């Protein structure tokens, strides 16, 4: 996921109407959909989970569809690659194979397995997005303190997440500077390849040095402010939402009921 997508997703989570809802309720809703996506029959369970997740994200949470599409772009690529790897069978071609070459073959069994993998993965990812698009990382880390997660681990996770945005901004600035100097438009076939390798190495070096400098300054700033054990943020007051809990139970029960009836 690019820095732009991370920033858009984080902005959507901070501005979502669901940010005032309790984190535990949103975690229960999202994880319930994830487990249903993984365990329910592929048809129609995964389709129902995907529809429910999109309805919650775009409808109830009022997240822009463009933000959801941007957030899903990278996971979809990985899901497609995973499905392609399952699509091809290795070994002796079965009798009902549709295509085979050497030790690779494609048949109805492998196609069905690839389709199931993609369907479960896509619906599960959409279920995770219910939490990702409505809950900033700061809120999630604060909520984890209730379960006695060690403060050093939460502090490292929080600082790493913040540094991701610094790294994304630095990367964008370095690449923009290279484009302004026509570094992305080398002349000649071999000169072009050599220039691209040189530009990539220069960009990686510049980004690494700047990231190290930013992280060092961040460490010094925290030390001067007396940071020793935990990076505590003020919790946002939240009100319980019985409607969300009820809706979660009803939706999950409906998905399981329909899936089991259709699967018979």
CSV table of C-alpha atoms in Angstrom, one decimal:
chain,number,residue,atom,x,y,z
A,1,UNK,CA,0.0,0.0,0.0
A,2,UNK,CA,1.5,3.4,-1.0
A,3,UNK,CA,1.9,6.3,1.3
A,4,UNK,CA,-1.0,8.1,-0.4
A,5,UNK,CA,-3.3,5.1,0.4
A,6,UNK,CA,-2.1,4.9,4.0
A,7,UNK,CA,-2.7,8.6,4.5
A,8,UNK,CA,-6.2,8.5,2.9
A,9,UNK,CA,-7.1,5.5,5.0
A,10,UNK,CA,-5.9,7.1,8.2
A,11,UNK,CA,-7.7,10.4,7.4
A,12,UNK,CA,-10.9,8.4,6.7
A,13,UNK,CA,-10.6,6.7,10.1
A,14,UNK,CA,-10.0,9.9,11.9
A,15,UNK,CA,-13.0,11.6,10.2
A,16,UNK,CA,-15.4,8.6,10.3
A,17,UNK,CA,-18.6,9.0,12.3
A,18,UNK,CA,-17.8,5.6,13.8
A,19,UNK,CA,-14.7,7.0,15.6
A,20,UNK,CA,-16.8,7.8,18.6
A,21,UNK,CA,-18.0,4.2,18.9
A,22,UNK,CA,-16.2,1.9,21.2
A,23,UNK,CA,-13.2,0.1,19.7
A,24,UNK,CA,-14.3,-3.2,21.2
A,25,UNK,CA,-17.6,-3.1,19.4
A,26,UNK,CA,-15.9,-2.4,16.1
A,27,UNK,CA,-13.4,-5.1,16.7
A,28,UNK,CA,-16.2,-7.6,17.5
A,29,UNK,CA,-18.0,-6.6,14.3
A,30,UNK,CA,-15.0,-6.8,12.1
A,31,UNK,CA,-13.6,-10.0,13.6
A,32,UNK,CA,-17.0,-11.6,13.4
A,33,UNK,CA,-17.2,-10.9,9.7
A,34,UNK,CA,-13.6,-12.2,9.3
A,35,UNK,CA,-14.3,-15.5,11.0
A,36,UNK,CA,-17.5,-15.9,9.0
A,37,UNK,CA,-15.6,-15.2,5.7
A,38,UNK,CA,-13.1,-17.9,6.6
A,39,UNK,CA,-15.4,-20.5,7.9
A,40,UNK,CA,-18.7,-20.1,6.1
A,41,UNK,CA,-19.4,-22.0,2.9
A,42,UNK,CA,-17.9,-20.2,-0.1
A,43,UNK,CA,-21.3,-19.7,-1.8
A,44,UNK,CA,-23.1,-17.6,-0.7
A,45,UNK,CA,-21.2,-17.0,2.5
A,46,UNK,CA,-18.3,-15.0,1.1
A,47,UNK,CA,-20.6,-12.9,-1.1
A,48,UNK,CA,-22.9,-12.0,1.8
A,49,UNK,CA,-19.9,-11.1,4.0
A,50,UNK,CA,-18.5,-8.8,1.2
A,51,UNK,CA,-21.9,-7.1,0.7
A,52,UNK,CA,-22.3,-6.6,4.5
A,53,UNK,CA,-18.8,-5.2,4.9
A,54,UNK,CA,-19.2,-2.8,2.0
A,55,UNK,CA,-22.6,-1.7,3.3
A,56,UNK,CA,-21.1,-1.0,6.7
A,57,UNK,CA,-18.1,0.9,5.3
A,58,UNK,CA,-19.8,2.9,2.6
A,59,UNK,CA,-23.2,3.1,4.2
A,60,UNK,CA,-23.1,3.2,8.0
A,61,UNK,CA,-19.6,4.5,8.4
A,62,UNK,CA,-19.9,6.9,5.4
A,63,UNK,CA,-16.4,6.2,4.0
A,64,UNK,CA,-16.0,7.3,0.4
A,65,UNK,CA,-15.9,4.5,-2.1
A,66,UNK,CA,-12.7,5.9,-3.6
A,67,UNK,CA,-10.9,5.5,-0.3
A,68,UNK,CA,-12.1,1.9,0.0
A,69,UNK,CA,-11.0,1.1,-3.6
A,70,UNK,CA,-7.6,2.7,-2.9
A,71,UNK,CA,-7.1,0.7,0.3
A,72,UNK,CA,-8.1,-2.6,-1.4
A,73,UNK,CA,-5.9,-2.1,-4.5
A,74,UNK,CA,-2.8,-3.7,-2.9
A,75,UNK,CA,-4.6,-6.6,-1.2
A,76,UNK,CA,-6.4,-7.5,-4.4
A,77,UNK,CA,-3.1,-7.8,-6.2
A,78,UNK,CA,-1.8,-10.2,-3.6
A,79,UNK,CA,-5.0,-12.2,-3.7
A,80,UNK,CA,-4.8,-12.5,-7.5
A,81,UNK,CA,-1.2,-13.7,-7.3
A,82,UNK,CA,-2.2,-16.2,-4.7
A,83,UNK,CA,-5.1,-17.5,-6.7
A,84,UNK,CA,-2.9,-17.8,-9.8
A,85,UNK,CA,-0.4,-19.9,-7.9
A,86,UNK,CA,-3.3,-22.3,-6.9
A,87,UNK,CA,-4.8,-22.3,-10.4
A,88,UNK,CA,-1.9,-24.3,-11.8
A,89,UNK,CA,-1.5,-27.9,-10.6
A,90,UNK,CA,2.0,-29.4,-10.5
A,91,UNK,CA,2.6,-33.0,-11.5
A,92,UNK,CA,0.8,-35.5,-13.7
A,93,UNK,CA,-2.2,-33.8,-15.5
A,94,UNK,CA,-5.5,-35.2,-14.3
A,95,UNK,CA,-7.9,-36.8,-16.8
A,96,UNK,CA,-10.3,-33.8,-16.7
A,97,UNK,CA,-7.6,-31.2,-17.2
A,98,UNK,CA,-8.6,-28.3,-19.5
A,99,UNK,CA,-5.0,-27.4,-20.3
A,100,UNK,CA,-1.6,-28.9,-19.6
A,101,UNK,CA,2.0,-28.3,-20.6
A,102,UNK,CA,4.9,-30.3,-19.2
A,103,UNK,CA,4.3,-30.6,-15.5
A,104,UNK,CA,1.7,-27.8,-15.3
A,105,UNK,CA,-2.1,-28.2,-15.8
A,106,UNK,CA,-5.3,-26.4,-15.2
A,107,UNK,CA,-8.6,-28.2,-14.5
A,108,UNK,CA,-11.9,-27.8,-12.8
A,109,UNK,CA,-10.6,-28.8,-9.5
A,110,UNK,CA,-7.7,-26.3,-9.5
A,111,UNK,CA,-10.0,-23.5,-10.8
A,112,UNK,CA,-12.5,-24.2,-8.0
A,113,UNK,CA,-9.8,-24.1,-5.4
A,114,UNK,CA,-8.4,-20.8,-6.8
A,115,UNK,CA,-11.9,-19.3,-6.9
A,116,UNK,CA,-12.6,-20.3,-3.3
A,117,UNK,CA,-9.2,-18.9,-2.1
A,118,UNK,CA,-9.9,-15.6,-3.8
A,119,UNK,CA,-13.5,-15.4,-2.6
A,120,UNK,CA,-12.5,-16.1,1.1
A,121,UNK,CA,-9.5,-13.8,0.9
A,122,UNK,CA,-11.5,-10.9,-0.7
A,123,UNK,CA,-14.4,-11.1,1.8
A,124,UNK,CA,-12.0,-11.4,4.7
A,125,UNK,CA,-10.0,-8.4,3.6
A,126,UNK,CA,-13.2,-6.3,3.3
A,127,UNK,CA,-14.2,-7.4,6.8
A,128,UNK,CA,-10.8,-6.2,8.1
A,129,UNK,CA,-11.4,-2.9,6.3
A,130,UNK,CA,-14.5,-2.3,8.5
A,131,UNK,CA,-12.1,-1.8,11.4
A,132,UNK,CA,-9.3,-0.2,9.4
A,133,UNK,CA,-11.5,2.6,7.9
A,134,UNK,CA,-13.2,3.5,11.2
A,135,UNK,CA,-10.5,3.2,13.8
A,136,UNK,CA,-7.3,5.2,13.9
A,137,UNK,CA,-4.2,3.2,15.0
A,138,UNK,CA,-3.9,5.4,18.1
A,139,UNK,CA,-7.3,4.3,19.3
A,140,UNK,CA,-6.5,0.7,18.6
A,141,UNK,CA,-3.2,0.8,20.6
A,142,UNK,CA,-4.9,2.6,23.5
A,143,UNK,CA,-7.6,-0.1,23.6
A,144,UNK,CA,-5.0,-2.8,23.6
A,145,UNK,CA,-3.7,-1.4,27.0
A,146,UNK,CA,-6.7,-2.9,28.6
A,147,UNK,CA,-5.4,-6.4,27.8
A,148,UNK,CA,-2.0,-5.7,29.6
A,149,UNK,CA,0.0,-5.6,26.4
A,150,UNK,CA,3.5,-4.4,27.4
A,151,UNK,CA,3.9,-0.7,27.0
A,152,UNK,CA,7.2,-0.9,25.2
A,153,UNK,CA,5.6,-3.0,22.4
A,154,UNK,CA,2.7,-0.5,22.1
A,155,UNK,CA,5.2,2.4,22.1
A,156,UNK,CA,7.3,0.8,19.3
A,157,UNK,CA,4.2,0.1,17.3
A,158,UNK,CA,2.9,3.7,17.7
A,159,UNK,CA,6.3,5.2,16.7
A,160,UNK,CA,6.7,2.9,13.8
A,161,UNK,CA,3.3,3.8,12.5
A,162,UNK,CA,4.0,7.5,12.8
A,163,UNK,CA,7.4,7.1,11.0
A,164,UNK,CA,5.6,5.4,8.1
A,165,UNK,CA,4.1,8.7,7.1
A,166,UNK,CA,7.5,10.5,7.5
A,167,UNK,CA,9.0,7.8,5.2
A,168,UNK,CA,6.2,8.1,2.7
A,169,UNK,CA,6.5,11.9,2.5
A,170,UNK,CA,10.3,11.6,2.2
A,171,UNK,CA,9.9,9.1,-0.6
A,172,UNK,CA,7.5,11.4,-2.5
A,173,UNK,CA,9.8,14.4,-2.2
A,174,UNK,CA,12.9,12.4,-3.4
A,175,UNK,CA,11.1,11.0,-6.4
A,176,UNK,CA,9.6,14.4,-7.2
A,177,UNK,CA,13.1,15.9,-7.1
A,178,UNK,CA,14.4,13.2,-9.5
A,179,UNK,CA,11.6,13.9,-11.9
A,180,UNK,CA,12.2,17.6,-11.9
A,181,UNK,CA,15.8,16.8,-12.8
A,182,UNK,CA,14.7,14.5,-15.6
A,183,UNK,CA,16.2,11.6,-13.7
A,184,UNK,CA,13.3,9.4,-14.8
A,185,UNK,CA,13.8,10.1,-18.5
A,186,UNK,CA,17.2,8.7,-19.4
A,187,UNK,CA,18.3,8.5,-23.1
A,188,UNK,CA,19.3,5.3,-24.8
A,189,UNK,CA,18.6,1.6,-24.1
A,190,UNK,CA,21.6,0.7,-22.0
A,191,UNK,CA,22.2,4.2,-20.7
A,192,UNK,CA,18.6,4.2,-19.6
A,193,UNK,CA,18.9,1.0,-17.7
A,194,UNK,CA,22.1,2.1,-16.0
A,195,UNK,CA,20.6,5.5,-15.2
A,196,UNK,CA,17.5,3.9,-13.6
A,197,UNK,CA,19.7,1.6,-11.4
A,198,UNK,CA,21.7,4.7,-10.4
A,199,UNK,CA,18.6,6.7,-9.6
A,200,UNK,CA,17.1,3.9,-7.6
A,201,UNK,CA,20.3,3.5,-5.6
A,202,UNK,CA,20.5,7.2,-5.0
A,203,UNK,CA,16.8,7.4,-3.9
A,204,UNK,CA,17.2,4.5,-1.5
A,205,UNK,CA,20.3,6.1,0.0
A,206,UNK,CA,18.7,9.5,0.4
A,207,UNK,CA,15.5,8.0,1.9
A,208,UNK,CA,17.4,5.9,4.3
A,209,UNK,CA,19.6,8.7,5.5
A,210,UNK,CA,16.6,11.0,6.0
A,211,UNK,CA,14.6,8.4,7.7
A,212,UNK,CA,17.5,7.7,10.1
A,213,UNK,CA,17.8,11.5,10.8
A,214,UNK,CA,14.1,11.9,11.5
A,215,UNK,CA,14.0,8.9,13.8
A,216,UNK,CA,17.0,10.1,15.7
A,217,UNK,CA,15.4,13.5,16.2
A,218,UNK,CA,12.2,11.9,17.3
A,219,UNK,CA,14.1,9.9,19.9
A,220,UNK,CA,15.9,13.0,21.2
A,221,UNK,CA,12.6,14.9,21.3
A,222,UNK,CA,10.9,12.1,23.3
A,223,UNK,CA,13.9,11.9,25.7
A,224,UNK,CA,13.8,15.7,26.3
A,225,UNK,CA,10.1,15.5,27.1
A,226,UNK,CA,10.7,12.8,29.8
A,227,UNK,CA,9.5,9.8,27.8
A,228,UNK,CA,10.6,6.7,29.7
A,229,UNK,CA,8.0,3.9,29.7
A,230,UNK,CA,4.9,4.6,27.7
A,231,UNK,CA,3.6,7.0,25.1
A,232,UNK,CA,0.1,7.7,26.5
A,233,UNK,CA,-2.5,9.6,24.6
A,234,UNK,CA,-5.7,11.0,26.0
A,235,UNK,CA,-8.6,8.6,25.4
A,236,UNK,CA,-11.7,9.8,23.5
A,237,UNK,CA,-14.9,9.5,25.4
A,238,UNK,CA,-17.1,6.9,23.9
A,239,UNK,CA,-20.7,5.7,24.4
A,240,UNK,CA,-21.9,2.2,24.1
A,241,UNK,CA,-23.9,1.4,21.0
A,242,UNK,CA,-26.4,-1.4,21.6
A,243,UNK,CA,-27.7,-0.9,18.0
A,244,UNK,CA,-24.3,-1.8,16.6
A,245,UNK,CA,-24.0,-4.9,18.7
A,246,UNK,CA,-27.5,-6.0,17.8
A,247,UNK,CA,-26.9,-5.3,14.1
A,248,UNK,CA,-23.7,-7.3,14.2
A,249,UNK,CA,-25.4,-10.3,15.8
A,250,UNK,CA,-28.3,-10.1,13.4
A,251,UNK,CA,-26.1,-9.8,10.3
A,252,UNK,CA,-23.8,-12.7,11.3
A,253,UNK,CA,-26.8,-14.9,12.2
A,254,UNK,CA,-28.5,-14.1,8.8
A,255,UNK,CA,-25.3,-14.8,6.9
A,256,UNK,CA,-24.8,-18.2,8.6
A,257,UNK,CA,-28.5,-19.1,8.2
A,258,UNK,CA,-28.6,-18.3,4.5
A,259,UNK,CA,-25.2,-20.0,3.8
A,260,UNK,CA,-26.1,-23.2,5.6
A,261,UNK,CA,-29.6,-23.4,3.9
A,262,UNK,CA,-28.1,-22.8,0.5
A,263,UNK,CA,-25.2,-25.2,1.1
A,264,UNK,CA,-27.5,-28.1,1.8
